[in-house]
CSV table of C-alpha atoms in Angstrom, one decimal:
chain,number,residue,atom,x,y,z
A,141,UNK,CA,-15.4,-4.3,-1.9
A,142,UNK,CA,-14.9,-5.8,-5.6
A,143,UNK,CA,-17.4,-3.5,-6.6
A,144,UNK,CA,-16.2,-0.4,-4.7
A,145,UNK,CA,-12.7,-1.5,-6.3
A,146,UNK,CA,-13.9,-1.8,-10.0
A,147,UNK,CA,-15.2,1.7,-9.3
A,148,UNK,CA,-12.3,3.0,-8.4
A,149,UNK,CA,-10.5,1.8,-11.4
A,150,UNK,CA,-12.6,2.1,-14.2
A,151,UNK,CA,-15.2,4.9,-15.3
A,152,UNK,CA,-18.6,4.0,-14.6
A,153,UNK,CA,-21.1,2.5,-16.6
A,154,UNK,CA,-23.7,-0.6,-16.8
A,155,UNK,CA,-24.8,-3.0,-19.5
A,156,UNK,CA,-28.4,-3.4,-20.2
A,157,UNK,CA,-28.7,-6.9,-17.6
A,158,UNK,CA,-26.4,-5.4,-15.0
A,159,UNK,CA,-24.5,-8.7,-14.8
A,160,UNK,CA,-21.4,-6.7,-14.7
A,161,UNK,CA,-19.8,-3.3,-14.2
A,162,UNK,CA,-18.0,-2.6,-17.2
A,163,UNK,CA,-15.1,0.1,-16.5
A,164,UNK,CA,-13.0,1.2,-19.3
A,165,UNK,CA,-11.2,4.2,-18.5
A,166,UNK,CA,-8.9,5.2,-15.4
A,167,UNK,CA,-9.2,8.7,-14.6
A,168,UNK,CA,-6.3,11.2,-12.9
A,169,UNK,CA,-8.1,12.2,-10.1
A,170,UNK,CA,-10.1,10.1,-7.7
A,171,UNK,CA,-14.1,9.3,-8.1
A,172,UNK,CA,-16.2,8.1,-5.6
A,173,UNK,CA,-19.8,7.7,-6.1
A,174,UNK,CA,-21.7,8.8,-3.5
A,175,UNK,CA,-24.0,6.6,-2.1
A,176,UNK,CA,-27.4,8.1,0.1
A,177,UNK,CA,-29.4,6.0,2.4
A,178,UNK,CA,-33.2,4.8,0.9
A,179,UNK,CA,-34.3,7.4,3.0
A,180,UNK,CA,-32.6,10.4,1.8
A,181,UNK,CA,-32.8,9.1,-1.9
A,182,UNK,CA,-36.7,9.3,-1.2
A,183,UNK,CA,-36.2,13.1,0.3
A,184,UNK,CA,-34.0,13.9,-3.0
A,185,UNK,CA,-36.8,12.7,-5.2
A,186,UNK,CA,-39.8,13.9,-3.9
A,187,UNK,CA,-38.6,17.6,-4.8
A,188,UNK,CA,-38.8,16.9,-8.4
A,189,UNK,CA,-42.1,15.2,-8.1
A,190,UNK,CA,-41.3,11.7,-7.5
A,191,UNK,CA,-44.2,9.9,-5.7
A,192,UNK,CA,-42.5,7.6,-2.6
A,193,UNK,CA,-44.2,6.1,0.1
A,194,UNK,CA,-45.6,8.3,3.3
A,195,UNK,CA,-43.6,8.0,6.3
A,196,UNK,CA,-40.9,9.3,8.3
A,197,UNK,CA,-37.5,8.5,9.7
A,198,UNK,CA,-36.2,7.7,13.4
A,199,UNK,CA,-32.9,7.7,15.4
A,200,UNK,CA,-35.2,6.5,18.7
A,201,UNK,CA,-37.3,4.0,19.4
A,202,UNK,CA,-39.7,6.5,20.5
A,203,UNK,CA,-39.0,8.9,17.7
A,204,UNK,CA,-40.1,5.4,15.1
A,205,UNK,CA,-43.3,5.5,17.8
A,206,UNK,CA,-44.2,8.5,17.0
A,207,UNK,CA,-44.0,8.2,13.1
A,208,UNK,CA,-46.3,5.1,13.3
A,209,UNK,CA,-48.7,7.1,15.0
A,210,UNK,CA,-48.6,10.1,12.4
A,211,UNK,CA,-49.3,7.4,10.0
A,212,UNK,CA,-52.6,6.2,11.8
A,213,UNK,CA,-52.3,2.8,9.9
A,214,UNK,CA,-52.1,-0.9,10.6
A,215,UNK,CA,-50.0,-1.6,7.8
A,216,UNK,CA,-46.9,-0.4,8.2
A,217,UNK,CA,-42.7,-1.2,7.1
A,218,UNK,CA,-39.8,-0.2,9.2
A,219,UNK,CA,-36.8,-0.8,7.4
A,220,UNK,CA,-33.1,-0.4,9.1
A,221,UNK,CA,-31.2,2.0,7.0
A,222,UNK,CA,-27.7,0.2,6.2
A,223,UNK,CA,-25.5,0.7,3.1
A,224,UNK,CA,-25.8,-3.0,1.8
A,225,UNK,CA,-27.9,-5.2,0.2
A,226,UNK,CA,-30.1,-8.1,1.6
A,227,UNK,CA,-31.2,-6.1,4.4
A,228,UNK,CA,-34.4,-8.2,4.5
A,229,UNK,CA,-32.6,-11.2,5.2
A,230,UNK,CA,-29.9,-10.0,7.8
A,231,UNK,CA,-29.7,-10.8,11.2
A,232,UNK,CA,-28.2,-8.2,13.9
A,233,UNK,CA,-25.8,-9.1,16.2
A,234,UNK,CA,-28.2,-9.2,19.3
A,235,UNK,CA,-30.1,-12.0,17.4
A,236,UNK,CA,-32.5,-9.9,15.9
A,237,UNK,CA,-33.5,-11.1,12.2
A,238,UNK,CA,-34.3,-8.9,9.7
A,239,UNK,CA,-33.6,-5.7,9.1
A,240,UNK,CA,-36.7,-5.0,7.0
A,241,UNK,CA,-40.9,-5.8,8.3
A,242,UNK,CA,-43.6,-5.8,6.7
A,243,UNK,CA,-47.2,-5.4,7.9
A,244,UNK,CA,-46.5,-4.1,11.3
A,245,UNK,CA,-49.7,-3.2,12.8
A,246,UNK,CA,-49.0,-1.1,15.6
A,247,UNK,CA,-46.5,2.2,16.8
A,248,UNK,CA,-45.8,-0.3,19.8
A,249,UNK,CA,-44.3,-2.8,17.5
A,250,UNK,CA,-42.8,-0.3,15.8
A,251,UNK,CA,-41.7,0.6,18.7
A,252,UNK,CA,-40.4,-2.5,19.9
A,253,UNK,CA,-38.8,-3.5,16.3
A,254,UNK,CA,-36.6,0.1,16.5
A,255,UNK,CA,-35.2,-0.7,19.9
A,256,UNK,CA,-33.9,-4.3,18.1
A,257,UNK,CA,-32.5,-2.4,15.3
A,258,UNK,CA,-31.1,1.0,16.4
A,259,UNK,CA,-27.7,0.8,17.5
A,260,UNK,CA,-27.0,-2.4,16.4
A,261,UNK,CA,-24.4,-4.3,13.6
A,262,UNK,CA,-26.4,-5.6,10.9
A,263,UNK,CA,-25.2,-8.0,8.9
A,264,UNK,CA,-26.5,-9.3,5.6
A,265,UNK,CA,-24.9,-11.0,2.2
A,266,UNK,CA,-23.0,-7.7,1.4
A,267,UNK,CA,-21.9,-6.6,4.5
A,268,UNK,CA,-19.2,-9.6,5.5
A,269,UNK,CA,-19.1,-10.9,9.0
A,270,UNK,CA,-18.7,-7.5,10.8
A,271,UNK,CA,-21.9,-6.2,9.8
A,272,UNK,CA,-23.0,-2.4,9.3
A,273,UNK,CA,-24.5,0.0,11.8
A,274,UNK,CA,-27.8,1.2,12.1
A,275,UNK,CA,-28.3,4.4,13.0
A,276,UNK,CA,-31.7,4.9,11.6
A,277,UNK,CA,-34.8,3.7,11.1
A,278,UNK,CA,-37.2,4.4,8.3
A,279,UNK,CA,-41.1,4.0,8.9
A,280,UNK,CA,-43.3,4.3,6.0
A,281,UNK,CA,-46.8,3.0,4.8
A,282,UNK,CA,-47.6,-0.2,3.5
A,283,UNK,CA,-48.0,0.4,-0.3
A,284,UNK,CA,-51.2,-2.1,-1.8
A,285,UNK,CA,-49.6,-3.6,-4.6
A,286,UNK,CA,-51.3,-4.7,-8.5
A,287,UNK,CA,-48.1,-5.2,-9.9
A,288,UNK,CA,-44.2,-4.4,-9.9
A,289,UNK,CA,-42.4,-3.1,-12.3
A,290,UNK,CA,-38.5,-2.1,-12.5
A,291,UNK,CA,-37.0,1.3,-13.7
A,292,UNK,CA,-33.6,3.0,-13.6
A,293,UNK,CA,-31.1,5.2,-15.1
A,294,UNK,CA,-27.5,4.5,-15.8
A,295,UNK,CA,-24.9,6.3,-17.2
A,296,UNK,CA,-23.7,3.7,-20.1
A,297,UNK,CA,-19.7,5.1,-21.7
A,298,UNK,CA,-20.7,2.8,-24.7
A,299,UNK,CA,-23.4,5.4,-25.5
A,300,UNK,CA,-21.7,8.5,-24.1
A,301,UNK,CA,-24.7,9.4,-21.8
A,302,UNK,CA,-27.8,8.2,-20.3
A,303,UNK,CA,-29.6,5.2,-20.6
A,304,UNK,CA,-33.0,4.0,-19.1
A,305,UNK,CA,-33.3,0.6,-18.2
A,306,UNK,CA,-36.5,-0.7,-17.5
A,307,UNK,CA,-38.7,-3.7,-17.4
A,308,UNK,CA,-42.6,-5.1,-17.3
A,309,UNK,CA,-41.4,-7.6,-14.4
A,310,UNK,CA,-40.1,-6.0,-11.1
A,311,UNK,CA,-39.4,-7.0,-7.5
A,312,UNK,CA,-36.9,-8.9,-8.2
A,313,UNK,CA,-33.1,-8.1,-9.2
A,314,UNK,CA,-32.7,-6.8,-13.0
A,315,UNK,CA,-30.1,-9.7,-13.5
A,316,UNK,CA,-32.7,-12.2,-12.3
A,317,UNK,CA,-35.3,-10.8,-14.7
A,318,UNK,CA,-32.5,-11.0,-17.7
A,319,UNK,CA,-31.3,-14.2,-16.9
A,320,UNK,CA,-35.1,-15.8,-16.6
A,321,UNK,CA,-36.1,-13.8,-19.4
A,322,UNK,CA,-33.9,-11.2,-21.8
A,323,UNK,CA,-36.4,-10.2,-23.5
A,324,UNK,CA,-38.6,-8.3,-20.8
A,325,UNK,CA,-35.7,-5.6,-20.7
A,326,UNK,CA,-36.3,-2.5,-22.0
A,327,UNK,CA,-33.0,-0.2,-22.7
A,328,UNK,CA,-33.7,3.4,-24.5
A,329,UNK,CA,-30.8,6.0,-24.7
A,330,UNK,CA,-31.1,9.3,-23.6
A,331,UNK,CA,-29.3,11.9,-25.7
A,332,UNK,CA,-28.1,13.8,-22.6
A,333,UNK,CA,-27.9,17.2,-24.6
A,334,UNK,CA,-31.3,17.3,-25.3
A,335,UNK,CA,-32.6,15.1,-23.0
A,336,UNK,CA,-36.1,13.0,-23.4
A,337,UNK,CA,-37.7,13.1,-26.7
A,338,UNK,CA,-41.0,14.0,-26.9
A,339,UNK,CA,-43.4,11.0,-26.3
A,340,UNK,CA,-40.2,9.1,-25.5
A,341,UNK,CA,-41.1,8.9,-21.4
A,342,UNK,CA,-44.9,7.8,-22.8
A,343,UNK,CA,-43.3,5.0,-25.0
A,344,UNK,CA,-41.2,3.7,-22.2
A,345,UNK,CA,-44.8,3.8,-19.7
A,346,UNK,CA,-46.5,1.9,-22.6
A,347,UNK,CA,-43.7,-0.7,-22.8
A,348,UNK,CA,-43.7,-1.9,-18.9
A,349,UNK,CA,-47.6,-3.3,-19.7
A,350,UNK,CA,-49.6,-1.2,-16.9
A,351,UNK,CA,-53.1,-2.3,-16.2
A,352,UNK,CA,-54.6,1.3,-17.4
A,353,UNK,CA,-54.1,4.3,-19.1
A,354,UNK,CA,-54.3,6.1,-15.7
A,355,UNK,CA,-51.4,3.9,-14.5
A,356,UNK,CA,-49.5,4.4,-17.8
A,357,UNK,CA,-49.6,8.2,-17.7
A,358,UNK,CA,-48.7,8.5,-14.4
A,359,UNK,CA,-46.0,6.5,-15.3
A,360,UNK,CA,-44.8,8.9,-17.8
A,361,UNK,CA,-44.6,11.5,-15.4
A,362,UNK,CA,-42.8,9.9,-12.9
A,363,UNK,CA,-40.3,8.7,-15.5
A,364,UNK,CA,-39.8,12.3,-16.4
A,365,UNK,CA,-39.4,13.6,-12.5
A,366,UNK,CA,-36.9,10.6,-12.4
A,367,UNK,CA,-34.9,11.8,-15.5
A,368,UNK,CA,-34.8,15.2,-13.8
A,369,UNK,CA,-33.7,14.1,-10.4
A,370,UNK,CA,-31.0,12.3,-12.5
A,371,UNK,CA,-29.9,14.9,-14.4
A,372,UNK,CA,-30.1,17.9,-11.9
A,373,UNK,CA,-29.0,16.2,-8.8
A,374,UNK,CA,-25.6,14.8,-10.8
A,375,UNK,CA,-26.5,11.1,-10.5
A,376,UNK,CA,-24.1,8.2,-11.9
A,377,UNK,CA,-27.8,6.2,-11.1
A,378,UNK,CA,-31.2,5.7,-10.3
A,379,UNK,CA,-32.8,2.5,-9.5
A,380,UNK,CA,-36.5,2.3,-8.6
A,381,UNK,CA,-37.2,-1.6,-7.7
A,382,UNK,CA,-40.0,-2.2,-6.9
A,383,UNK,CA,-41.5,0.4,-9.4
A,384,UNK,CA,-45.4,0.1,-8.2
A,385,UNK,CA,-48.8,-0.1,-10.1
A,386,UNK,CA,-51.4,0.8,-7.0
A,387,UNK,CA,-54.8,-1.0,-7.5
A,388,UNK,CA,-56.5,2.8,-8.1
A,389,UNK,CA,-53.7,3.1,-10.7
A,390,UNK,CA,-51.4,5.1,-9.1
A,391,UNK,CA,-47.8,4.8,-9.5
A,392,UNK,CA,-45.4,5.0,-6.3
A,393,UNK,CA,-41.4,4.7,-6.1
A,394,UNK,CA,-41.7,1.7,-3.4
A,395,UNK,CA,-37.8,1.3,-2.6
A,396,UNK,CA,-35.5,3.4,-4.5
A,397,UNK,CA,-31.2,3.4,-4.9
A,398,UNK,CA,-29.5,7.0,-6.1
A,399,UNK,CA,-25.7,7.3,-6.7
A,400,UNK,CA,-24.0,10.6,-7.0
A,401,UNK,CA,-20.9,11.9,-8.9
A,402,UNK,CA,-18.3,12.9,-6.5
A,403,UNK,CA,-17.0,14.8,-9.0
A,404,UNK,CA,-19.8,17.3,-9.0
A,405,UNK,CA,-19.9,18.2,-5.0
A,406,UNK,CA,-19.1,21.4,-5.8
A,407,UNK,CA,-22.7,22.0,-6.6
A,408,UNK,CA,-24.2,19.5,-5.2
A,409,UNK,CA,-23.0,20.9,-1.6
A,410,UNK,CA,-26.2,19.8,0.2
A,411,UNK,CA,-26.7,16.4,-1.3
A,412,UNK,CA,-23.2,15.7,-0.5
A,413,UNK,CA,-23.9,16.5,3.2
A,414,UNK,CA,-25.5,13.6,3.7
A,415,UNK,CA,-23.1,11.3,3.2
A,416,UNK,CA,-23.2,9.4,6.3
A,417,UNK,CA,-19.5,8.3,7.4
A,418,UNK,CA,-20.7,5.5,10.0
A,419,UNK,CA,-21.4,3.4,6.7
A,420,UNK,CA,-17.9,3.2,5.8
A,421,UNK,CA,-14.7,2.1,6.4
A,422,UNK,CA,-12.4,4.2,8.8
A,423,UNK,CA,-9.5,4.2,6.9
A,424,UNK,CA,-11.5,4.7,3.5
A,425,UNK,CA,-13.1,7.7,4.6
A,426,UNK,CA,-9.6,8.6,6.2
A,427,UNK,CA,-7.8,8.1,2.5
A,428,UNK,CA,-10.6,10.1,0.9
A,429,UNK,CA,-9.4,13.0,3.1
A,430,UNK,CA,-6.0,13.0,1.0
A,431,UNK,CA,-7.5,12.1,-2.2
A,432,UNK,CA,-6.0,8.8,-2.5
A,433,UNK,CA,-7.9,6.0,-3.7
A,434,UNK,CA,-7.6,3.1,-1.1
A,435,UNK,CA,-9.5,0.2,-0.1
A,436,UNK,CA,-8.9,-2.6,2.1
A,437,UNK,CA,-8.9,-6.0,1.9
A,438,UNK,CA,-8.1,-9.5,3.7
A,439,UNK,CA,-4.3,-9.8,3.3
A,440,UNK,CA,-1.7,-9.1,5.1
A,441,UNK,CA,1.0,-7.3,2.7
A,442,UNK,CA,0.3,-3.5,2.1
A,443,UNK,CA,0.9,-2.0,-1.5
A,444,UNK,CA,1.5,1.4,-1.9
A,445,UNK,CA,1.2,2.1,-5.4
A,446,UNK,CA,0.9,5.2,-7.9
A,447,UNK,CA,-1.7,4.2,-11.0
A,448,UNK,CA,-4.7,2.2,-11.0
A,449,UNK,CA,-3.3,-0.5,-13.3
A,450,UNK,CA,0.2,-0.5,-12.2
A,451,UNK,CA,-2.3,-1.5,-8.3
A,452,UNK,CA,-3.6,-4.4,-9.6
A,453,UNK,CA,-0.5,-6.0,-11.3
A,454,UNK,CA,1.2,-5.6,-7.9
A,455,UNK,CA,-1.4,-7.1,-5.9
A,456,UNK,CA,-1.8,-9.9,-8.7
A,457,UNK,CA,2.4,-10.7,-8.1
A,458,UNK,CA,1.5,-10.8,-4.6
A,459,UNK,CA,-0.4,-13.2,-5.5
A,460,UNK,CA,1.4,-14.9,-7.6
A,461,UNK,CA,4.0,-15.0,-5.5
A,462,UNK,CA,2.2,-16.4,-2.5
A,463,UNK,CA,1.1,-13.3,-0.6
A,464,UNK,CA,-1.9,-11.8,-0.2
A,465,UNK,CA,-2.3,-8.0,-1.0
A,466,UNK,CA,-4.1,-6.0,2.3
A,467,UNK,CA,-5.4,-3.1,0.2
A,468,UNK,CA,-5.3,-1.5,-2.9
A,469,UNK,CA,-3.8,2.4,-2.2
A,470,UNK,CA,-3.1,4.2,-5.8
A,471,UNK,CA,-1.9,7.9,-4.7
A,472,UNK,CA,-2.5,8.7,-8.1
A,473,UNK,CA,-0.9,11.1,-10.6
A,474,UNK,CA,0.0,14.7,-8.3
A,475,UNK,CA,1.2,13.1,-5.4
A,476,UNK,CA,3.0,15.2,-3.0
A,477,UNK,CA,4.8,14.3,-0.1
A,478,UNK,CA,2.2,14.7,2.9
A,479,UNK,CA,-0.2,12.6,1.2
A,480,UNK,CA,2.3,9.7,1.0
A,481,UNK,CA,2.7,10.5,4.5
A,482,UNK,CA,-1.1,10.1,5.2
A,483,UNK,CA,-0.9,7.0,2.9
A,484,UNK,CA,1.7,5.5,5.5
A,485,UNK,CA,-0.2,6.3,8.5
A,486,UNK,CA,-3.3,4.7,6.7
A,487,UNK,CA,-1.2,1.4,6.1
A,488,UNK,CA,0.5,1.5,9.6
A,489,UNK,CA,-3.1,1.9,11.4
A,490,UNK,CA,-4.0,-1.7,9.8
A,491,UNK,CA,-3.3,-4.2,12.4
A,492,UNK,CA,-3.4,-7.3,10.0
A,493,UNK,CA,-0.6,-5.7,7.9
A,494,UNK,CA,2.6,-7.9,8.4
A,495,UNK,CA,4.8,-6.1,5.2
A,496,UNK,CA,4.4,-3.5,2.8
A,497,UNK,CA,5.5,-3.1,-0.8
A,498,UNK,CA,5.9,0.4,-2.5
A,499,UNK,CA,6.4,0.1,-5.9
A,500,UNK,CA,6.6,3.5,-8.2
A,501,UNK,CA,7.0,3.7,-11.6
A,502,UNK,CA,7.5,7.8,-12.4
A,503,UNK,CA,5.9,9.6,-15.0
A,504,UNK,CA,4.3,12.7,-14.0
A,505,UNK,CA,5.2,11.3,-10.6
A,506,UNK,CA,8.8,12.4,-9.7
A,507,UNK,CA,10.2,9.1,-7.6
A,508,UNK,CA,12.3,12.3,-5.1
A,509,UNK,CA,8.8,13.0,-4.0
A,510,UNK,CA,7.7,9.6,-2.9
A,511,UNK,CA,11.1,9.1,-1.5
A,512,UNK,CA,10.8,11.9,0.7
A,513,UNK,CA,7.4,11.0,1.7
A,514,UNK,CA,8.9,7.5,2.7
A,515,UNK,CA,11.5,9.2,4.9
A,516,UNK,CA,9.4,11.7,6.7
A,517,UNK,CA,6.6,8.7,7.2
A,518,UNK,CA,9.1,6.4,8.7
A,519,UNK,CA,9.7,9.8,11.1
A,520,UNK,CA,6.2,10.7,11.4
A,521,UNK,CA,4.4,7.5,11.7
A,522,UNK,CA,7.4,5.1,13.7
A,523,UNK,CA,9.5,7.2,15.0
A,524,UNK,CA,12.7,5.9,13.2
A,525,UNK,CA,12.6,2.9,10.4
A,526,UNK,CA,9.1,0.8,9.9
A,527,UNK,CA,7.7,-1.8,12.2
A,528,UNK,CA,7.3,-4.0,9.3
A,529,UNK,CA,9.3,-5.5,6.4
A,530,UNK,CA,9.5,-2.2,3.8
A,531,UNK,CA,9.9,-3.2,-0.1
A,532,UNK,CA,10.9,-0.2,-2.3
A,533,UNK,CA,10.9,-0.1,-6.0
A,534,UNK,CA,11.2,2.9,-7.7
A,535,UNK,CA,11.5,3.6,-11.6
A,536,UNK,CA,11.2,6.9,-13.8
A,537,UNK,CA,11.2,10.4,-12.8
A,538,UNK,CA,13.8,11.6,-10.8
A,539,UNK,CA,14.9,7.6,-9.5
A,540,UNK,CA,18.5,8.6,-8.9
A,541,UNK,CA,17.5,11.5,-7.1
A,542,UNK,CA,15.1,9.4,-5.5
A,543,UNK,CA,17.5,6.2,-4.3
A,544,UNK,CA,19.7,8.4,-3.0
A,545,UNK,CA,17.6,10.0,-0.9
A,546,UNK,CA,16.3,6.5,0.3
A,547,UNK,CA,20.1,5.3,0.9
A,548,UNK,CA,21.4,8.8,3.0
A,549,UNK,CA,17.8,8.5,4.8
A,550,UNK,CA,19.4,5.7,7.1
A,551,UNK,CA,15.7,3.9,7.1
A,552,UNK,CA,15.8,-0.3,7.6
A,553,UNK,CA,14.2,-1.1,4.0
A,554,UNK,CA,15.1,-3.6,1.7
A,555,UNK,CA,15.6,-2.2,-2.5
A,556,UNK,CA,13.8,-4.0,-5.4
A,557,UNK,CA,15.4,-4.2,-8.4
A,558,UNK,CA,11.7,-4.8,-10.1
A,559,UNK,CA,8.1,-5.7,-10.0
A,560,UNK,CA,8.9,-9.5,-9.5
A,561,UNK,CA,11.7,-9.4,-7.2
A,562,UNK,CA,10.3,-6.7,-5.1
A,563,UNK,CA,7.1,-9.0,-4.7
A,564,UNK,CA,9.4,-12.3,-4.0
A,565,UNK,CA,11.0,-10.1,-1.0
A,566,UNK,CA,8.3,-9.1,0.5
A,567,UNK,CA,6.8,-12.2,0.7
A,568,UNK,CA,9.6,-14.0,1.6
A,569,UNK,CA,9.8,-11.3,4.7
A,570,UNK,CA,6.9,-11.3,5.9
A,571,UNK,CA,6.9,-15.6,5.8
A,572,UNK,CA,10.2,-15.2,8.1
């Protein structure tokens, strides 16, 4: 969720090791990155020539049965298809561990393994304690492995387009290969106007040490398919880890990660079809409905909040205060009324939300507007005055218009005067 959050806030890019996200600039209008399962990251590369495992996918046990056999091999993976990390290392709730095997020998297994998987919460280091669905399984070959190597593309702001990121060592996390050894990174811009230099793709091959020159110019080429997948699809990334060297020298795209750029669906209309809902959180995928950028978290005292930065100084007096923040909503720059009414219903659906705190500061956001989206909310979403301690402070455009709306409106809320004393009163309320 720190992650998704940072996201949210700031405009995306990576540095070279990938210790961090570094976000510099807040945008006016909402950006999610879309995010496709392994499986259908594999479907969106293999039309521009990326080479990924043979297999298929299953939402049956016997449907994963069936793909074994297709596969007529004694080597096989099935790998649950969650939106988190660790997979490999998660247990499901049934008591089932792992959520990723390796050298499966027969469809029975597979068989048997699916019927563990399908259906169930899996839960791994990213997922928390209430774990992720799996809806599908993914059954693919056993790729023989000489050695692994790591390649992606990122979109870096400090060079105002794409840059490949790629190393000699894979298998392995790219911040565990930095921190163990810096020097086996390899980072080459991509003017994003042009696109790959000539030889540029064959440098980079040259660079991750393959065992051949076979290996090395298929290398090439699949650097080039991925550069077009990452350009033509609209991806923010694409991470190939483990990048494989066969022992014929062939090259193969063992487990691969693609984000997209919401901000692109409009061409990208099939891609962004797949986005698979069951991965995320209800009211997330509710807020995205009404372009507001929300996410939830542990607390108990809702913010309602327009601005990214103006978010996180309220949920850091929260904090300071003694409270803990239950989300981070920003409704953003062109607001109007129904969406602060969605943003209410959003809050008011959270059961662990004891308070809430809007706090407006008007620029292009006329305060009348919120207002009114408080009044018809408190009609709309409890049927007179809020459930729940309401803290209101409002600054800027239109605030007289705006508090006297809020004081003819009749609703049971209590008026800050500012950021600080609107935070000490809704913590104090919500302590009573």
């Amino acid at each position: 969720r720190l992650v998704k959050l940072a996201t949210m806030i700031l405009n995306a890019s990576r540095i070279v090791h990938r210790q961090v996200l570094n976000r510099s600039v807040i945008r006016q209008v909402p950006v999610r990155f879309l995010n496709l399962h392994e499986y259908q990251s594999a479907e969106v590369m293999r039309k521009f020539g990326v080479n990924t495992p043979k297999g298929g996918v299953a939402h049956t046990p016997e449907e994963a049965e069936q793909v074994a056999k297709s596969l007529s091999s004694d080597n096989m993976v099935i790998k649950a298809q969650v939106l988190a990390g660790g997979r490999g290392l998660g247990t499901f709730k049934n008591g089932f561990k792992g959520g990723v095997h390796v050298g499966v020998k027969t469809a029975g297994e597979i068989k048997e393994m699916a019927s563990k998987m399908l259906g169930q919460l899996l839960v791994t280091k990213q997922t928390g304690a209430a774990g992720r669905i799996c809806n599908t399984v993914a059954v693919v070959q056993t790729i023989q492995t000489k050695s692994e190597k790591y390649f992606a593309i990122l979109m870096d702001r400090s060079y105002g387009g794409p840059v490949i990121v790629a190393s000699a060592k894979g298998g392995v996390t790219i911040e565990d290969i930095a921190a163990a050894d810096p020097s086996a990174i390899i980072k080459e811009p991509v003017d994003i106007s042009t696109g790959l230099k000539p030889g540029q793709a064959e440098a980079i091959a040259k660079k991750m040490n393959f065992s051949c020159d076979k290996a090395t110019n298929m290398a090439a080429n699949q650097i080039k398919a991925l550069y077009d997948t990452f350009i033509k699809c609209d991806c923010t990334m694409v991470e190939v880890n483990p990048f494989t060297e066969t022992p014929d020298g062939e090259i193969v795209c063992v487990d691969a990660k693609v984000n997209f750029d919401d901000n692109a669906e409009f061409r990208q209309k099939d891609i962004h079809a797949r986005r698979d809902h069951s991965q995320e959180d209800p009211l997330d995928v509710e807020a995205a409905k009404f372009d507001l950028n929300f996410i939830n978290l542990d607390g108990n005292i809702a913010c309602l909040v327009n601005g990214a930065g103006l978010a996180m100084a309220t949920m850091d007096i929260i904090k300071l205060h003694g409270g803990e923040p239950a989300n981070f909503l920003d409704l953003g720059g062109s607001v109007k009324t129904p969406q602060v009414v969605a943003a209410f219903r959003i809050l008011n659906s959270d059961p662990k939300v004891k308070g809430i705190l809007v706090n407006i500061f008007g620029g292009i956001v006329n305060c009348a507007t919120v207002a009114q989206g408080i009044v018809d909310a408190a009609k709309e979403v409890w049927g007179g005055s809020p459930k729940v301690p309401l803290v209101v402070r409002l600054q800027g455009n239109n605030v007289e218009g705006a508090m006297e709306l809020m004081k003819n409106s009749g609703i049971k809320c209590i008026l800050g005067e500012d950021l600080d004393d609107a935070a000490t009163k809704v913590v104090a309320a919500v302590a009573k």
